[in-house]
PDB file of C-alpha atoms in Angstrom:
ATOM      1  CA  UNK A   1     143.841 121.481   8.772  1.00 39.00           C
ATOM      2  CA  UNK A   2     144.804 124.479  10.778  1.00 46.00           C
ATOM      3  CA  UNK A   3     146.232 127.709   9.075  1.00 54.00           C
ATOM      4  CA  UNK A   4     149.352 127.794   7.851  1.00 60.00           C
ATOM      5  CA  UNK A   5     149.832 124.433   6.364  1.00 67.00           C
ATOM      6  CA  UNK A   6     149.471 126.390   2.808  1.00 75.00           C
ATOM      7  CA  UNK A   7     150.498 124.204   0.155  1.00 80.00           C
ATOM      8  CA  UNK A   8     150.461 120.829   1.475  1.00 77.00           C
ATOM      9  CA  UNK A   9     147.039 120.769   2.073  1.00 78.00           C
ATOM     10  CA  UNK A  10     146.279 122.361  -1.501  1.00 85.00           C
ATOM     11  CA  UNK A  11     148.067 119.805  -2.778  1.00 86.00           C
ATOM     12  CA  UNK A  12     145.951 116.991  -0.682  1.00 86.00           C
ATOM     13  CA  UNK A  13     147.760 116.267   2.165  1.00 83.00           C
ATOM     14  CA  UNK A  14     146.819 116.632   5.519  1.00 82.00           C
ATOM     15  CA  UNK A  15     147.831 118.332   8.401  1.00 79.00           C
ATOM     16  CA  UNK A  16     147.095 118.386  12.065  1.00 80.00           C
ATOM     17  CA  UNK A  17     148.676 120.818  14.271  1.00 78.00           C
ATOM     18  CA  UNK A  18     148.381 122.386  17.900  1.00 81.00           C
ATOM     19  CA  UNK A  19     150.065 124.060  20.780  1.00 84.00           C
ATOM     20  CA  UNK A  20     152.019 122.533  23.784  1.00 87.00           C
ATOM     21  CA  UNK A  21     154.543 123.070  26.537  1.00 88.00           C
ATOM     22  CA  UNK A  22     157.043 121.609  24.872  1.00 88.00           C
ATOM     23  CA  UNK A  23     159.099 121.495  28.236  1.00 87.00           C
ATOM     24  CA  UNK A  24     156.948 119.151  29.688  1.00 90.00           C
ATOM     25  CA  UNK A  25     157.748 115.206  29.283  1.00 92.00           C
ATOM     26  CA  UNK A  26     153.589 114.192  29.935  1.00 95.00           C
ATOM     27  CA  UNK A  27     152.280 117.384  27.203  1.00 93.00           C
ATOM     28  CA  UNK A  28     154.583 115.879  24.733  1.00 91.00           C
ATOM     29  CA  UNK A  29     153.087 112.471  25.314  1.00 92.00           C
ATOM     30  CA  UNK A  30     149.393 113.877  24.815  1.00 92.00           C
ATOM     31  CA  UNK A  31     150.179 116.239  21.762  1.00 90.00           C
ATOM     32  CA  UNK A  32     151.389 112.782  20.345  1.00 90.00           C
ATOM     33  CA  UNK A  33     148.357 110.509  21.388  1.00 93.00           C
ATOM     34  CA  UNK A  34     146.031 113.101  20.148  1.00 91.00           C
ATOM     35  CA  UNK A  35     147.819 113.015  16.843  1.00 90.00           C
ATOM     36  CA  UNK A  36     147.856 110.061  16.653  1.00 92.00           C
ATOM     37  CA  UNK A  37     143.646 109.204  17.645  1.00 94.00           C
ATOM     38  CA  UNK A  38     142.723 112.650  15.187  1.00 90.00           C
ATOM     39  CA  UNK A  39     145.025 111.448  11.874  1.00 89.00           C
ATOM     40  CA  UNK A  40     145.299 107.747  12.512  1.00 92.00           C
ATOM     41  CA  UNK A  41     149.031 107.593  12.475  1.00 90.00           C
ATOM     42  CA  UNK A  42     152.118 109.913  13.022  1.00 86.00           C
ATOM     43  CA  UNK A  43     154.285 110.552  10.276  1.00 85.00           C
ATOM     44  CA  UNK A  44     156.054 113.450  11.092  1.00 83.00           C
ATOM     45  CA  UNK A  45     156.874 115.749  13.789  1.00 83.00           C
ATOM     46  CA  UNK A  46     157.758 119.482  13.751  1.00 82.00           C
ATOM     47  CA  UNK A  47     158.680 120.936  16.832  1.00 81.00           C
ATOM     48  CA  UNK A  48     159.275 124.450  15.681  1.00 82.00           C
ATOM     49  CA  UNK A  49     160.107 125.815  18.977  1.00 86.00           C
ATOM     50  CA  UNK A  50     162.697 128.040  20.474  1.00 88.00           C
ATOM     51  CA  UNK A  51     163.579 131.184  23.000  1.00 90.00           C
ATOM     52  CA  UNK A  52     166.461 133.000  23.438  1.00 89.00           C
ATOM     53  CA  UNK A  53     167.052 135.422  26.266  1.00 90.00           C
ATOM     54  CA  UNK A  54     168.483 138.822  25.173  1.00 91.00           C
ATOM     55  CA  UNK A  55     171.586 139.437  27.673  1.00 89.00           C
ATOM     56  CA  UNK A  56     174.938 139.762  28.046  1.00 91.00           C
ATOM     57  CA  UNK A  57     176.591 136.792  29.410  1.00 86.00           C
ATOM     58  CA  UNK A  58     177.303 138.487  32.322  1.00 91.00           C
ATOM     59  CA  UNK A  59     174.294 139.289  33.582  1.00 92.00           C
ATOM     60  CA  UNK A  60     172.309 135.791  31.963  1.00 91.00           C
ATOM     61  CA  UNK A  61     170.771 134.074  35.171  1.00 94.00           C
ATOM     62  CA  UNK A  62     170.983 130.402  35.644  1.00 94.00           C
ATOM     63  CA  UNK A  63     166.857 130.421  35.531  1.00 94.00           C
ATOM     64  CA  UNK A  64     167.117 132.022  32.164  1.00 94.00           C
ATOM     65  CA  UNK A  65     169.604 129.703  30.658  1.00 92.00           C
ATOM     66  CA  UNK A  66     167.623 126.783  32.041  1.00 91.00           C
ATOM     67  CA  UNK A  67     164.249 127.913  30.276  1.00 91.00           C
ATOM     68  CA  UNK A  68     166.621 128.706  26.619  1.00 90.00           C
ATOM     69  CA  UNK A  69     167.917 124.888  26.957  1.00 89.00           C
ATOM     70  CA  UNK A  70     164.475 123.287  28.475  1.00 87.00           C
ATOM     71  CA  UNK A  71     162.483 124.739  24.899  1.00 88.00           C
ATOM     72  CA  UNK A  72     165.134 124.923  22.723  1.00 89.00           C
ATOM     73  CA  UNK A  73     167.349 121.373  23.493  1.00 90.00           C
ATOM     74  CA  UNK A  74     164.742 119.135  26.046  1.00 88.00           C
ATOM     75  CA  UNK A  75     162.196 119.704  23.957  1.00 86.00           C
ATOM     76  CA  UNK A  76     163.863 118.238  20.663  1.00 86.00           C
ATOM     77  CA  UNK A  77     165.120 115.571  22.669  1.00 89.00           C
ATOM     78  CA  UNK A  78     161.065 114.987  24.292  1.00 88.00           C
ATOM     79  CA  UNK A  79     159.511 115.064  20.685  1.00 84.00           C
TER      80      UNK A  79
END
C-alpha cells in the first residue's frame, strides 16, 4: 500500500492507490482495470479530486469554468 492509507492498512486491510486524469473517460477505465488485475476486485472508489479557479465571476472564462466542472462534476460522474 501506498502512503497515506494510515490506519487501514495497520489494521490489515489493503489499499491500492494511484494518480489519473480524472477528466478523461479512457484513464478512468485503466485506473479501474489496473485495480482491479493488482487487488483482484474493486470495492471501493475514492475520487478525491477537485479545482477551483480563484476569480471574480466577472472575469471567470468559459475555459476555466469548463476545467472546475470537467475535475470536479465529470469526473464523479466517470468514476
Amino acid at each position: 500500500a501506498g502512503q497515506g492509507w494510515g490506519e487501514m492498512v495497520e489494521l490489515g486491510g489493503e489499499a491500492y492507490g494511484n494518480s489519473v486524469d480524472v477528466t478523461t473517460e479512457p484513464a478512468i477505465q485503466r485506473i479501474v482495470t489496473s485495480t482491479c488485475d493488482h487487488m483482484g476486485r474493486l470495492d471501493m472508489l475514492v475520487n478525491n479530486s477537485g479545482i477551483a479557479v480563484v476569480a471574480q465571476p466577472q472575469g471567470l472564462t468559459a475555459a476555466q469554468w469548463d476545467s472546475v466542472v470537467d475535475v470536479d462534476r465529470r469526473a464523479a460522474f466517470l468514476g
